[in-house]
Structures are given as structure tokens and as C-alpha cells.
Amino acid sequence: MNTVTVLAIVGVLIVTGLAGYAGYLLLQLKKQKELLKQHQELAIKKRNANIFESVETICLATIQGQCELSEAAIRLYNIMDYVQGDKRVDFDALYPATSELFHIVKAMPRGEARQTMKKQDRMRDNLARQKAEARLNDVIIEELKALQSSVRPLNDQINIKLVS
């Protein structure tokens, strides 16, 4: 055998070895992407389960009269905005009365900002809020019952244990 043949054989062996290693790395990358996708789906499912648990609690408290309608509307509208994936809902379309109350009270100051308002302005906001709550009360309670029953089966708590 001459030198050119030996070098060609060695070159083919090196290229074959590198191609095999590249194939192995591509397979590892594919496995890693699949694992990452599964992890992300599980994280979304766990986060949604926590959100649905909170939604169910807020609905129950409001139905039982332990939480004001306007407070529930603000909390539910905002928390449902964080639902991800195929469980995401169009809150305005599915729960129009709750959404309407949210849009009425969302701009009203709360907490310390409310305390710094003039008494007349505070009373005006209270009156507007109370009128909206009284007008929408029965419809919102029915919407909350529907929301509660729709999130109950979605609230599948997932226990995740880290493997070390």
C-alpha cells in the first residue's frame, strides 16, 4: 500500500468517527429539547393548578359573602390573565358581568391612595361601586358558580420532586 491509500483510509476513519459523534450529539440535543418541553409543560400545568386553586377559593368566598364583588372581580380578572396554554380563557366573553364590574372599579383608588382622597370623591366612588355591585350581583354570583365549577376539574395539583 502506498502512502496516499493509507492517508485516505485514515481520513475516512476520522470523518466516519466525527460523523458518528455528530450524530450522537444531535440525538442528545433532541432528547434535551424533548425533556425541556416536557418540563415546561409540567411547569405550566403546575402554575395553572395553583391559579385555579386560588380562583376556586375566591369564588367560594365571594359566593358565601366573605368577599366583596368588586374585590373578587379585580382579583379574578387579574389572576385569570396569568393562565397559560390551552386552559386560557377569554374572561370578557365568558364572564361579562364580572368583567364589567372589573372595568368599572379598576381605576378607582385602593388602599393608601383611597385614604388620601377627598371624602366627597371617596363617597362618589363608593356610590358608583355599590350601584354596579347591586345591579350585577345576581348575575356575577351565577358567573362565579360557573367559573368555580369550570376550574374545579382543572385544579389537578401536581407534586413535583426534584431528583438530585
Short mmCIF file of C-alpha atoms in Angstrom, two decimals:
data_model
loop_
_atom_site.label_atom_id
_atom_site.label_comp_id
_atom_site.label_asym_id
_atom_site.label_seq_id
_atom_site.Cartn_x
_atom_site.Cartn_y
_atom_site.Cartn_z
CA MET A 1 0.00 0.00 0.00
CA ASN A 2 1.20 3.37 -0.75
CA THR A 3 1.07 6.44 1.46
CA VAL A 4 -1.88 8.00 -0.32
CA THR A 5 -4.06 4.93 0.30
CA VAL A 6 -3.13 4.83 3.98
CA LEU A 7 -3.87 8.53 4.37
CA ALA A 8 -7.21 8.12 2.56
CA ILE A 9 -8.19 5.23 4.86
CA VAL A 10 -7.16 7.22 7.95
CA GLY A 11 -9.09 10.23 6.62
CA VAL A 12 -12.20 8.13 6.03
CA LEU A 13 -11.94 6.68 9.54
CA ILE A 14 -11.58 10.16 11.06
CA VAL A 15 -14.53 11.54 9.06
CA THR A 16 -16.64 8.48 9.96
CA GLY A 17 -15.76 8.89 13.64
CA LEU A 18 -16.62 12.60 13.58
CA ALA A 19 -19.88 11.92 11.72
CA GLY A 20 -20.83 9.30 14.33
CA TYR A 21 -20.00 11.73 17.14
CA ALA A 22 -22.03 14.48 15.43
CA GLY A 23 -24.98 12.07 15.13
CA TYR A 24 -24.64 11.21 18.81
CA LEU A 25 -24.62 14.91 19.74
CA LEU A 26 -27.70 15.57 17.59
CA LEU A 27 -29.52 12.71 19.31
CA GLN A 28 -28.57 14.11 22.73
CA LEU A 29 -29.77 17.57 21.67
CA LYS A 30 -33.11 16.13 20.53
CA LYS A 31 -33.54 14.32 23.86
CA GLN A 32 -32.67 17.51 25.74
CA LYS A 33 -35.22 19.54 23.76
CA GLU A 34 -37.93 16.94 24.44
CA LEU A 35 -37.07 16.93 28.14
CA LEU A 36 -37.15 20.74 28.24
CA LYS A 37 -40.54 20.77 26.51
CA GLN A 38 -41.93 18.24 29.00
CA HIS A 39 -40.54 20.29 31.88
CA GLN A 40 -42.11 23.49 30.53
CA GLU A 41 -45.48 21.78 30.05
CA LEU A 42 -45.33 20.42 33.59
CA ALA A 43 -44.38 23.85 34.97
CA ILE A 44 -47.32 25.47 33.11
CA LYS A 45 -49.67 22.76 34.36
CA LYS A 46 -48.48 23.26 37.96
CA ARG A 47 -48.77 27.05 37.72
CA ASN A 48 -52.26 26.79 36.23
CA ALA A 49 -53.26 24.37 39.01
CA ASN A 50 -52.15 26.93 41.62
CA ILE A 51 -54.07 29.66 39.81
CA PHE A 52 -57.22 27.52 39.61
CA GLU A 53 -56.97 26.71 43.30
CA SER A 54 -56.87 30.45 44.07
CA VAL A 55 -59.76 31.12 41.68
CA GLU A 56 -61.84 28.43 43.32
CA THR A 57 -61.14 29.90 46.78
CA ILE A 58 -62.01 33.44 45.68
CA CYS A 59 -65.23 32.23 44.04
CA LEU A 60 -66.25 30.30 47.15
CA ALA A 61 -65.52 33.23 49.46
CA THR A 62 -67.49 35.62 47.26
CA ILE A 63 -70.46 33.27 46.86
CA GLN A 64 -70.55 32.88 50.64
CA GLY A 65 -70.44 36.67 51.08
CA GLN A 66 -66.98 36.77 52.67
CA CYS A 67 -65.51 38.85 49.85
CA GLU A 68 -66.98 41.90 48.13
CA LEU A 69 -67.96 41.52 44.49
CA SER A 70 -65.69 44.32 43.32
CA GLU A 71 -62.69 42.86 45.15
CA ALA A 72 -63.41 39.44 43.67
CA ALA A 73 -63.82 40.91 40.18
CA ILE A 74 -60.44 42.64 40.41
CA ARG A 75 -58.67 39.57 41.76
CA LEU A 76 -60.28 37.08 39.38
CA TYR A 77 -59.84 39.20 36.27
CA ASN A 78 -56.17 39.76 37.01
CA ILE A 79 -55.33 36.23 38.13
CA MET A 80 -57.06 34.59 35.16
CA ASP A 81 -54.83 36.68 32.91
CA TYR A 82 -51.89 34.54 34.09
CA VAL A 83 -53.36 31.21 32.95
CA GLN A 84 -51.19 29.72 30.22
CA GLY A 85 -51.61 27.19 27.47
CA ASP A 86 -54.87 25.71 26.27
CA LYS A 87 -56.58 26.44 29.62
CA ARG A 88 -56.50 30.19 28.94
CA VAL A 89 -59.98 31.73 28.67
CA ASP A 90 -61.40 34.95 27.26
CA PHE A 91 -62.67 36.35 30.56
CA ASP A 92 -64.52 39.27 28.96
CA ALA A 93 -66.54 36.93 26.72
CA LEU A 94 -67.25 34.14 29.21
CA TYR A 95 -67.93 36.25 32.31
CA PRO A 96 -69.28 39.59 31.03
CA ALA A 97 -70.88 40.84 34.28
CA THR A 98 -67.75 40.19 36.34
CA SER A 99 -65.69 41.78 33.60
CA GLU A 100 -67.99 44.80 33.50
CA LEU A 101 -67.65 45.30 37.26
CA PHE A 102 -63.89 44.98 36.96
CA HIS A 103 -63.76 47.67 34.28
CA ILE A 104 -65.92 49.95 36.46
CA VAL A 105 -63.78 49.63 39.60
CA LYS A 106 -60.29 49.05 38.19
CA ALA A 107 -59.46 52.76 38.01
CA MET A 108 -60.78 53.50 41.50
CA PRO A 109 -58.00 54.07 44.02
CA ARG A 110 -57.47 51.43 46.70
CA GLY A 111 -55.52 51.26 49.93
CA GLU A 112 -53.48 54.31 50.86
CA ALA A 113 -54.37 56.11 47.65
CA ARG A 114 -58.04 55.83 48.63
CA GLN A 115 -57.33 57.23 52.10
CA THR A 116 -55.72 60.35 50.61
CA MET A 117 -58.81 61.13 48.50
CA LYS A 118 -61.26 63.83 49.46
CA LYS A 119 -64.27 62.49 51.31
CA GLN A 120 -66.62 63.63 48.55
CA ASP A 121 -64.59 61.77 45.89
CA ARG A 122 -64.45 58.66 48.07
CA MET A 123 -68.21 58.77 48.53
CA ARG A 124 -68.73 59.23 44.77
CA ASP A 125 -66.57 56.14 44.06
CA ASN A 126 -68.39 54.17 46.77
CA LEU A 127 -71.74 55.06 45.28
CA ALA A 128 -70.68 54.09 41.75
CA ARG A 129 -69.21 50.81 43.01
CA GLN A 130 -72.24 49.95 45.15
CA LYS A 131 -74.65 50.73 42.31
CA ALA A 132 -72.70 48.48 39.94
CA GLU A 133 -72.46 45.71 42.56
CA ALA A 134 -76.21 45.87 43.29
CA ARG A 135 -77.11 45.87 39.60
CA LEU A 136 -74.78 42.97 38.72
CA ASN A 137 -74.95 40.98 41.98
CA ASP A 138 -77.14 38.05 40.90
CA VAL A 139 -75.51 37.66 37.50
CA ILE A 140 -71.99 37.78 38.98
CA ILE A 141 -72.86 35.16 41.61
CA GLU A 142 -74.08 32.84 38.83
CA GLU A 143 -70.93 33.55 36.81
CA LEU A 144 -68.78 32.79 39.86
CA LYS A 145 -70.59 29.49 40.38
CA ALA A 146 -69.97 28.63 36.73
CA LEU A 147 -66.32 29.70 36.97
CA GLN A 148 -65.85 27.70 40.15
CA SER A 149 -67.31 24.56 38.60
CA SER A 150 -65.25 25.03 35.43
CA VAL A 151 -61.90 25.37 37.25
CA ARG A 152 -62.54 22.62 39.79
CA PRO A 153 -61.71 19.75 37.39
CA LEU A 154 -58.69 21.70 36.08
CA ASN A 155 -57.25 22.05 39.56
CA ASP A 156 -55.13 18.92 39.38
CA GLN A 157 -52.36 19.54 41.85
CA ILE A 158 -49.05 18.07 40.73
CA ASN A 159 -46.42 17.06 43.23
CA ILE A 160 -43.02 17.64 41.69
CA LYS A 161 -39.99 16.17 43.38
CA LEU A 162 -36.55 17.28 42.36
CA VAL A 163 -34.21 14.45 41.52
CA SER A 164 -30.71 15.12 42.74
#
